[in-house]
């Protein structure tokens, strides 16, 4: 019995320590700090020592910055979340007359300057564009990111702002976390965009965390499930229930889904899950053969332009 008790105590200590470490990882993954001069590395860009240090201590992630500005005249717009955070956006008028408005939402750790190339092409097609910094990103306030869950409110605020300006024909574009936030926001807030363009949305938050585990050569299961659990506890929501693929069932407007064949962040089965569960019959999946988890507009510009121009017609 004494041996069994010792083994039990060792297992209990290991369980407690591992949960403390993983809870710390969840905190680091969702909390940013100010350091405009620092560029965050992706796990696949790190050397062996850097990956080991991440595994043991987590990584400090600096808040993203807007490193570029629109090359055409724009207006800076400020919106405010329910808990008082100020969000900053850029409004860019189309070359008149406008066919409609496209609202663009960036990915995790990026900013509204990231999809400037996409915005420029939408403007070329005759659309106003509105680019928004999510909370805790770019020039928006806050330092805590929920990987799309609470950012759904930011999508609603941007949509409501455009509607308040009198514009009726609104389309939504989002990359990764931005796409996931759109999938949650549309049914949750009963938004009625004309069309939706989704680029590399993850199927579940657990899947998104799992890809981060794989990137530093850690086992995805059960670590991703534990990190996801603690991340939700720290932010006050059931993170395991954040499933963009499930929200897709309630999407009833025409939807374009784009995915890169070499994406190591979002797997093919996730993309297929989102696509098959989309509630609309007017849906299209475009696979970019030479792209990963990146801007298709910049990496495969002609294919991307052809896809979105045909979709928006």
mmCIF file of C-alpha atoms in Angstrom:
data_model
loop_
_atom_site.group_PDB
_atom_site.id
_atom_site.type_symbol
_atom_site.label_atom_id
_atom_site.label_comp_id
_atom_site.label_asym_id
_atom_site.label_seq_id
_atom_site.Cartn_x
_atom_site.Cartn_y
_atom_site.Cartn_z
ATOM 1 C CA UNK A 1 0.000 0.000 0.000
ATOM 2 C CA UNK A 2 2.856 2.390 0.784
ATOM 3 C CA UNK A 3 4.195 1.969 -2.755
ATOM 4 C CA UNK A 4 0.776 2.676 -4.232
ATOM 5 C CA UNK A 5 0.463 5.768 -2.052
ATOM 6 C CA UNK A 6 3.840 7.030 -3.237
ATOM 7 C CA UNK A 7 2.890 6.456 -6.869
ATOM 8 C CA UNK A 8 -0.420 8.202 -6.233
ATOM 9 C CA UNK A 9 1.289 11.216 -4.656
ATOM 10 C CA UNK A 10 3.779 11.436 -7.530
ATOM 11 C CA UNK A 11 0.951 11.317 -10.067
ATOM 12 C CA UNK A 12 -1.009 13.935 -8.145
ATOM 13 C CA UNK A 13 2.005 16.273 -7.977
ATOM 14 C CA UNK A 14 2.651 15.752 -11.687
ATOM 15 C CA UNK A 15 -1.016 16.455 -12.482
ATOM 16 C CA UNK A 16 -1.029 19.664 -10.443
ATOM 17 C CA UNK A 17 2.278 20.938 -11.828
ATOM 18 C CA UNK A 18 1.337 20.185 -15.429
ATOM 19 C CA UNK A 19 -1.975 22.010 -15.022
ATOM 20 C CA UNK A 20 -0.225 25.024 -13.488
ATOM 21 C CA UNK A 21 2.234 25.123 -16.401
ATOM 22 C CA UNK A 22 -0.514 24.747 -19.007
ATOM 23 C CA UNK A 23 -2.689 27.374 -17.326
ATOM 24 C CA UNK A 24 0.316 29.694 -17.491
ATOM 25 C CA UNK A 25 0.665 28.873 -21.216
ATOM 26 C CA UNK A 26 -2.990 29.738 -21.775
ATOM 27 C CA UNK A 27 -2.445 33.087 -20.050
ATOM 28 C CA UNK A 28 0.624 33.900 -22.145
ATOM 29 C CA UNK A 29 -1.182 32.902 -25.352
ATOM 30 C CA UNK A 30 -4.015 35.379 -24.764
ATOM 31 C CA UNK A 31 -2.300 38.304 -23.006
ATOM 32 C CA UNK A 32 -0.105 40.757 -24.905
ATOM 33 C CA UNK A 33 2.307 43.439 -23.719
ATOM 34 C CA UNK A 34 3.549 46.726 -25.216
ATOM 35 C CA UNK A 35 6.802 46.464 -27.170
ATOM 36 C CA UNK A 36 6.357 48.064 -30.579
ATOM 37 C CA UNK A 37 9.930 47.296 -31.615
ATOM 38 C CA UNK A 38 9.596 43.545 -31.095
ATOM 39 C CA UNK A 39 8.366 41.181 -33.811
ATOM 40 C CA UNK A 40 6.788 37.964 -32.585
ATOM 41 C CA UNK A 41 8.182 34.820 -34.142
ATOM 42 C CA UNK A 42 5.970 31.979 -35.263
ATOM 43 C CA UNK A 43 6.877 28.661 -33.565
ATOM 44 C CA UNK A 44 8.103 27.196 -36.857
ATOM 45 C CA UNK A 45 10.566 30.096 -37.155
ATOM 46 C CA UNK A 46 12.207 29.352 -33.794
ATOM 47 C CA UNK A 47 15.319 27.328 -33.090
ATOM 48 C CA UNK A 48 15.433 24.328 -30.734
ATOM 49 C CA UNK A 49 16.351 26.391 -27.651
ATOM 50 C CA UNK A 50 13.603 28.932 -28.280
ATOM 51 C CA UNK A 51 11.043 26.146 -28.638
ATOM 52 C CA UNK A 52 12.282 24.501 -25.439
ATOM 53 C CA UNK A 53 11.989 27.788 -23.575
ATOM 54 C CA UNK A 54 8.416 28.182 -24.828
ATOM 55 C CA UNK A 55 7.540 24.677 -23.644
ATOM 56 C CA UNK A 56 8.899 25.400 -20.163
ATOM 57 C CA UNK A 57 7.998 29.039 -19.602
ATOM 58 C CA UNK A 58 5.618 30.105 -22.363
ATOM 59 C CA UNK A 59 6.332 33.116 -24.544
ATOM 60 C CA UNK A 60 5.767 36.838 -24.083
ATOM 61 C CA UNK A 61 3.780 38.128 -27.049
ATOM 62 C CA UNK A 62 3.963 41.803 -27.900
ATOM 63 C CA UNK A 63 0.832 43.631 -28.968
ATOM 64 C CA UNK A 64 0.688 43.999 -32.746
ATOM 65 C CA UNK A 65 1.252 47.363 -34.416
ATOM 66 C CA UNK A 66 0.145 48.911 -37.688
ATOM 67 C CA UNK A 67 3.335 49.115 -39.708
ATOM 68 C CA UNK A 68 1.675 50.475 -42.863
ATOM 69 C CA UNK A 69 -0.996 52.989 -43.750
ATOM 70 C CA UNK A 70 -3.469 53.150 -46.633
ATOM 71 C CA UNK A 71 -1.968 54.642 -49.785
ATOM 72 C CA UNK A 72 -5.216 56.564 -50.419
ATOM 73 C CA UNK A 73 -7.178 59.058 -48.282
ATOM 74 C CA UNK A 74 -8.875 57.471 -45.252
ATOM 75 C CA UNK A 75 -10.708 58.400 -42.065
ATOM 76 C CA UNK A 76 -9.912 57.057 -38.599
ATOM 77 C CA UNK A 77 -13.014 55.771 -36.835
ATOM 78 C CA UNK A 78 -13.319 54.922 -33.134
ATOM 79 C CA UNK A 79 -15.844 52.429 -31.772
ATOM 80 C CA UNK A 80 -16.393 51.285 -28.184
ATOM 81 C CA UNK A 81 -17.084 47.839 -26.770
ATOM 82 C CA UNK A 82 -19.616 47.091 -24.060
ATOM 83 C CA UNK A 83 -16.854 47.098 -21.424
ATOM 84 C CA UNK A 84 -15.459 50.428 -22.628
ATOM 85 C CA UNK A 85 -12.535 49.446 -24.856
ATOM 86 C CA UNK A 86 -11.855 51.797 -27.755
ATOM 87 C CA UNK A 87 -11.439 50.096 -31.127
ATOM 88 C CA UNK A 88 -9.784 51.894 -34.035
ATOM 89 C CA UNK A 89 -10.750 51.441 -37.667
ATOM 90 C CA UNK A 90 -9.891 52.938 -41.045
ATOM 91 C CA UNK A 91 -12.668 53.929 -43.433
ATOM 92 C CA UNK A 92 -11.680 54.148 -47.098
ATOM 93 C CA UNK A 93 -14.171 55.473 -49.643
ATOM 94 C CA UNK A 94 -14.603 53.681 -52.941
ATOM 95 C CA UNK A 95 -14.161 55.361 -56.252
ATOM 96 C CA UNK A 96 -17.734 56.558 -56.752
ATOM 97 C CA UNK A 97 -20.326 55.239 -57.155
ATOM 98 C CA UNK A 98 -19.764 52.518 -54.546
ATOM 99 C CA UNK A 99 -21.228 49.064 -55.158
ATOM 100 C CA UNK A 100 -21.228 48.354 -51.448
ATOM 101 C CA UNK A 101 -18.908 48.064 -48.447
ATOM 102 C CA UNK A 102 -16.488 45.321 -47.411
ATOM 103 C CA UNK A 103 -15.500 45.153 -43.730
ATOM 104 C CA UNK A 104 -12.131 43.442 -43.166
ATOM 105 C CA UNK A 105 -11.074 41.579 -40.009
ATOM 106 C CA UNK A 106 -7.466 40.486 -39.484
ATOM 107 C CA UNK A 107 -6.080 37.377 -37.782
ATOM 108 C CA UNK A 108 -4.564 36.647 -34.364
ATOM 109 C CA UNK A 109 -1.527 38.792 -33.595
ATOM 110 C CA UNK A 110 -1.984 40.895 -36.741
ATOM 111 C CA UNK A 111 -3.590 44.314 -37.228
ATOM 112 C CA UNK A 112 -5.783 46.249 -39.624
ATOM 113 C CA UNK A 113 -2.755 47.082 -41.762
ATOM 114 C CA UNK A 114 -2.332 43.374 -42.570
ATOM 115 C CA UNK A 115 -5.160 43.183 -45.160
ATOM 116 C CA UNK A 116 -4.387 46.496 -46.867
ATOM 117 C CA UNK A 117 -3.673 44.668 -50.140
ATOM 118 C CA UNK A 118 -7.076 42.974 -49.969
ATOM 119 C CA UNK A 119 -8.749 46.295 -49.164
ATOM 120 C CA UNK A 120 -7.032 47.962 -52.127
ATOM 121 C CA UNK A 121 -8.432 45.345 -54.496
ATOM 122 C CA UNK A 122 -11.949 45.589 -53.066
ATOM 123 C CA UNK A 123 -11.732 49.344 -53.594
ATOM 124 C CA UNK A 124 -10.571 48.723 -57.158
ATOM 125 C CA UNK A 125 -13.704 46.636 -57.656
ATOM 126 C CA UNK A 126 -15.797 49.586 -56.494
ATOM 127 C CA UNK A 127 -16.342 48.945 -52.778
ATOM 128 C CA UNK A 128 -15.901 51.110 -49.707
ATOM 129 C CA UNK A 129 -13.702 49.329 -47.190
ATOM 130 C CA UNK A 130 -13.589 49.446 -43.409
ATOM 131 C CA UNK A 131 -10.605 47.844 -41.648
ATOM 132 C CA UNK A 132 -10.779 47.318 -37.881
ATOM 133 C CA UNK A 133 -8.177 46.553 -35.224
ATOM 134 C CA UNK A 134 -9.623 43.875 -32.950
ATOM 135 C CA UNK A 135 -9.386 44.514 -29.201
ATOM 136 C CA UNK A 136 -5.808 44.027 -27.945
ATOM 137 C CA UNK A 137 -4.438 44.497 -31.470
ATOM 138 C CA UNK A 138 -2.934 47.439 -33.334
ATOM 139 C CA UNK A 139 -4.227 50.810 -32.142
ATOM 140 C CA UNK A 140 -7.247 49.390 -30.330
ATOM 141 C CA UNK A 141 -7.281 49.302 -26.543
ATOM 142 C CA UNK A 142 -6.846 46.222 -24.390
ATOM 143 C CA UNK A 143 -4.241 43.522 -23.934
ATOM 144 C CA UNK A 144 -6.406 40.398 -23.701
ATOM 145 C CA UNK A 145 -7.392 38.349 -26.756
ATOM 146 C CA UNK A 146 -9.979 35.539 -26.741
ATOM 147 C CA UNK A 147 -9.017 34.180 -30.226
ATOM 148 C CA UNK A 148 -12.328 35.238 -31.748
ATOM 149 C CA UNK A 149 -14.872 34.505 -29.012
ATOM 150 C CA UNK A 150 -15.299 37.990 -27.534
ATOM 151 C CA UNK A 151 -14.048 39.554 -30.783
ATOM 152 C CA UNK A 152 -17.439 38.634 -32.261
ATOM 153 C CA UNK A 153 -18.687 41.778 -30.520
ATOM 154 C CA UNK A 154 -16.075 43.777 -32.459
ATOM 155 C CA UNK A 155 -17.492 42.379 -35.711
ATOM 156 C CA UNK A 156 -20.971 43.501 -34.656
ATOM 157 C CA UNK A 157 -19.730 46.994 -33.762
ATOM 158 C CA UNK A 158 -18.083 47.417 -37.168
ATOM 159 C CA UNK A 159 -21.182 46.131 -38.963
ATOM 160 C CA UNK A 160 -23.488 48.406 -36.943
ATOM 161 C CA UNK A 161 -21.257 51.390 -37.662
ATOM 162 C CA UNK A 162 -21.451 50.851 -41.428
ATOM 163 C CA UNK A 163 -25.214 50.399 -41.220
ATOM 164 C CA UNK A 164 -25.508 53.592 -39.156
ATOM 165 C CA UNK A 165 -23.808 55.477 -41.988
ATOM 166 C CA UNK A 166 -26.658 54.475 -44.279
ATOM 167 C CA UNK A 167 -24.882 51.789 -46.287
ATOM 168 C CA UNK A 168 -27.011 48.743 -47.100
ATOM 169 C CA UNK A 169 -24.874 46.367 -49.175
ATOM 170 C CA UNK A 170 -22.316 45.045 -46.680
ATOM 171 C CA UNK A 171 -19.953 42.096 -47.101
ATOM 172 C CA UNK A 172 -17.632 40.669 -44.450
ATOM 173 C CA UNK A 173 -14.080 39.415 -45.025
ATOM 174 C CA UNK A 174 -11.998 37.722 -42.352
ATOM 175 C CA UNK A 175 -8.693 35.894 -41.988
ATOM 176 C CA UNK A 176 -8.219 33.048 -39.463
ATOM 177 C CA UNK A 177 -9.355 34.490 -36.106
ATOM 178 C CA UNK A 178 -11.201 37.201 -38.025
ATOM 179 C CA UNK A 179 -13.075 34.546 -40.008
ATOM 180 C CA UNK A 180 -13.900 32.633 -36.809
ATOM 181 C CA UNK A 181 -15.218 35.815 -35.195
ATOM 182 C CA UNK A 182 -17.445 36.433 -38.227
ATOM 183 C CA UNK A 183 -18.876 32.919 -38.042
ATOM 184 C CA UNK A 184 -19.806 33.509 -34.400
ATOM 185 C CA UNK A 185 -21.036 37.091 -34.773
ATOM 186 C CA UNK A 186 -23.434 36.646 -37.701
ATOM 187 C CA UNK A 187 -25.848 34.221 -35.983
ATOM 188 C CA UNK A 188 -25.265 35.540 -32.446
ATOM 189 C CA UNK A 189 -26.133 39.147 -33.315
ATOM 190 C CA UNK A 190 -28.454 38.384 -36.239
ATOM 191 C CA UNK A 191 -26.297 40.296 -38.694
ATOM 192 C CA UNK A 192 -27.463 40.324 -42.292
ATOM 193 C CA UNK A 193 -24.480 40.888 -44.595
ATOM 194 C CA UNK A 194 -24.951 40.389 -48.328
ATOM 195 C CA UNK A 195 -21.952 38.047 -48.565
ATOM 196 C CA UNK A 196 -19.179 36.551 -46.440
ATOM 197 C CA UNK A 197 -15.582 35.776 -47.392
ATOM 198 C CA UNK A 198 -13.713 33.483 -44.990
ATOM 199 C CA UNK A 199 -9.999 32.735 -45.215
ATOM 200 C CA UNK A 200 -8.550 29.852 -43.153
ATOM 201 C CA UNK A 201 -10.999 29.754 -40.226
ATOM 202 C CA UNK A 202 -10.268 27.071 -37.613
ATOM 203 C CA UNK A 203 -13.048 24.569 -36.893
ATOM 204 C CA UNK A 204 -12.785 24.761 -33.087
ATOM 205 C CA UNK A 205 -10.678 26.711 -30.633
ATOM 206 C CA UNK A 206 -9.203 23.413 -29.450
ATOM 207 C CA UNK A 207 -8.029 22.776 -33.033
ATOM 208 C CA UNK A 208 -6.383 26.207 -33.118
ATOM 209 C CA UNK A 209 -4.519 25.510 -29.869
ATOM 210 C CA UNK A 210 -3.572 22.038 -31.080
ATOM 211 C CA UNK A 211 -1.791 23.487 -34.109
ATOM 212 C CA UNK A 212 0.281 25.671 -31.768
ATOM 213 C CA UNK A 213 1.263 22.575 -29.787
ATOM 214 C CA UNK A 214 2.328 20.739 -32.933
ATOM 215 C CA UNK A 215 4.389 23.737 -34.080
ATOM 216 C CA UNK A 216 6.712 23.331 -31.067
ATOM 217 C CA UNK A 217 6.670 19.521 -31.332
ATOM 218 C CA UNK A 218 4.384 18.963 -28.357
ATOM 219 C CA UNK A 219 1.542 16.421 -28.377
ATOM 220 C CA UNK A 220 -1.712 18.053 -29.413
ATOM 221 C CA UNK A 221 -3.834 15.760 -27.268
ATOM 222 C CA UNK A 222 -4.445 16.149 -24.345
ATOM 223 C CA UNK A 223 -2.400 19.354 -24.013
ATOM 224 C CA UNK A 224 -4.606 21.397 -26.353
ATOM 225 C CA UNK A 225 -7.725 20.401 -24.453
ATOM 226 C CA UNK A 226 -6.153 21.403 -21.111
ATOM 227 C CA UNK A 227 -4.804 24.735 -22.424
ATOM 228 C CA UNK A 228 -8.180 25.492 -24.001
ATOM 229 C CA UNK A 229 -9.951 24.712 -20.723
ATOM 230 C CA UNK A 230 -7.709 26.998 -18.660
ATOM 231 C CA UNK A 231 -7.861 29.759 -21.265
ATOM 232 C CA UNK A 232 -11.638 29.750 -20.963
ATOM 233 C CA UNK A 233 -11.526 29.706 -17.160
ATOM 234 C CA UNK A 234 -9.173 32.689 -17.161
ATOM 235 C CA UNK A 235 -11.502 34.659 -19.442
ATOM 236 C CA UNK A 236 -14.837 33.480 -18.115
ATOM 237 C CA UNK A 237 -16.287 31.392 -20.936
ATOM 238 C CA UNK A 238 -16.504 27.740 -21.977
ATOM 239 C CA UNK A 239 -13.652 27.738 -24.495
ATOM 240 C CA UNK A 240 -14.162 24.120 -25.563
ATOM 241 C CA UNK A 241 -17.571 25.182 -26.855
ATOM 242 C CA UNK A 242 -16.124 27.805 -29.204
ATOM 243 C CA UNK A 243 -16.701 25.977 -32.493
ATOM 244 C CA UNK A 244 -16.828 28.119 -35.645
ATOM 245 C CA UNK A 245 -17.685 25.012 -37.708
ATOM 246 C CA UNK A 246 -20.851 24.627 -35.627
ATOM 247 C CA UNK A 247 -21.774 28.293 -36.067
ATOM 248 C CA UNK A 248 -21.429 27.786 -39.824
ATOM 249 C CA UNK A 249 -24.699 25.825 -39.784
ATOM 250 C CA UNK A 250 -26.569 29.090 -39.186
ATOM 251 C CA UNK A 251 -24.927 31.018 -42.022
ATOM 252 C CA UNK A 252 -27.556 31.553 -44.726
ATOM 253 C CA UNK A 253 -25.851 34.099 -47.015
ATOM 254 C CA UNK A 254 -23.503 33.380 -49.965
ATOM 255 C CA UNK A 255 -20.097 32.398 -48.598
ATOM 256 C CA UNK A 256 -16.635 32.074 -50.132
ATOM 257 C CA UNK A 257 -14.217 29.879 -48.158
ATOM 258 C CA UNK A 258 -10.491 29.987 -48.966
ATOM 259 C CA UNK A 259 -7.731 27.709 -47.655
ATOM 260 C CA UNK A 260 -4.034 27.172 -48.414
ATOM 261 C CA UNK A 261 -2.931 23.615 -49.142
ATOM 262 C CA UNK A 262 0.296 24.091 -47.134
ATOM 263 C CA UNK A 263 -1.434 25.563 -44.078
ATOM 264 C CA UNK A 264 0.056 24.155 -40.863
ATOM 265 C CA UNK A 265 -2.279 26.212 -38.668
ATOM 266 C CA UNK A 266 -5.611 25.039 -40.086
ATOM 267 C CA UNK A 267 -5.853 21.456 -41.298
ATOM 268 C CA UNK A 268 -7.787 20.298 -44.353
ATOM 269 C CA UNK A 269 -10.318 18.382 -42.248
ATOM 270 C CA UNK A 270 -11.126 21.607 -40.386
ATOM 271 C CA UNK A 271 -11.736 23.432 -43.645
ATOM 272 C CA UNK A 272 -13.929 20.615 -44.945
ATOM 273 C CA UNK A 273 -15.860 20.656 -41.674
ATOM 274 C CA UNK A 274 -16.574 24.389 -41.931
ATOM 275 C CA UNK A 275 -17.503 24.093 -45.610
ATOM 276 C CA UNK A 276 -19.832 21.108 -45.320
ATOM 277 C CA UNK A 277 -21.632 22.618 -42.329
ATOM 278 C CA UNK A 278 -22.255 26.011 -43.914
ATOM 279 C CA UNK A 279 -26.019 26.446 -43.899
ATOM 280 C CA UNK A 280 -26.139 28.290 -47.202
ATOM 281 C CA UNK A 281 -26.446 26.481 -50.521
ATOM 282 C CA UNK A 282 -24.590 29.333 -52.182
ATOM 283 C CA UNK A 283 -21.083 28.433 -51.076
ATOM 284 C CA UNK A 284 -17.734 27.972 -52.748
ATOM 285 C CA UNK A 285 -14.427 26.509 -51.580
ATOM 286 C CA UNK A 286 -11.194 27.688 -53.217
ATOM 287 C CA UNK A 287 -7.931 25.890 -52.394
ATOM 288 C CA UNK A 288 -4.679 27.788 -52.960
ATOM 289 C CA UNK A 289 -2.081 25.244 -54.028
ATOM 290 C CA UNK A 290 1.135 27.087 -53.076
ATOM 291 C CA UNK A 291 -0.074 28.943 -49.977
ATOM 292 C CA UNK A 292 0.024 28.290 -46.255
ATOM 293 C CA UNK A 293 -1.542 30.286 -43.434
ATOM 294 C CA UNK A 294 -0.954 33.619 -45.128
ATOM 295 C CA UNK A 295 -2.436 36.287 -47.359
ATOM 296 C CA UNK A 296 -3.658 34.619 -50.541
ATOM 297 C CA UNK A 297 -3.951 38.080 -52.093
ATOM 298 C CA UNK A 298 -0.196 38.533 -51.750
ATOM 299 C CA UNK A 299 0.936 34.946 -52.370
ATOM 300 C CA UNK A 300 -1.373 33.897 -55.229
ATOM 301 C CA UNK A 301 -2.782 37.283 -56.301
ATOM 302 C CA UNK A 302 -4.265 36.389 -59.670
ATOM 303 C CA UNK A 303 -6.133 33.336 -58.373
ATOM 304 C CA UNK A 304 -7.368 35.247 -55.346
ATOM 305 C CA UNK A 305 -8.524 38.232 -57.379
ATOM 306 C CA UNK A 306 -10.355 35.992 -59.824
ATOM 307 C CA UNK A 307 -12.086 34.159 -56.968
ATOM 308 C CA UNK A 308 -13.299 37.237 -55.072
ATOM 309 C CA UNK A 309 -14.273 39.268 -58.156
ATOM 310 C CA UNK A 310 -16.376 36.364 -59.462
ATOM 311 C CA UNK A 311 -17.897 35.828 -56.013
ATOM 312 C CA UNK A 312 -18.824 39.511 -55.585
ATOM 313 C CA UNK A 313 -20.428 39.858 -59.002
#
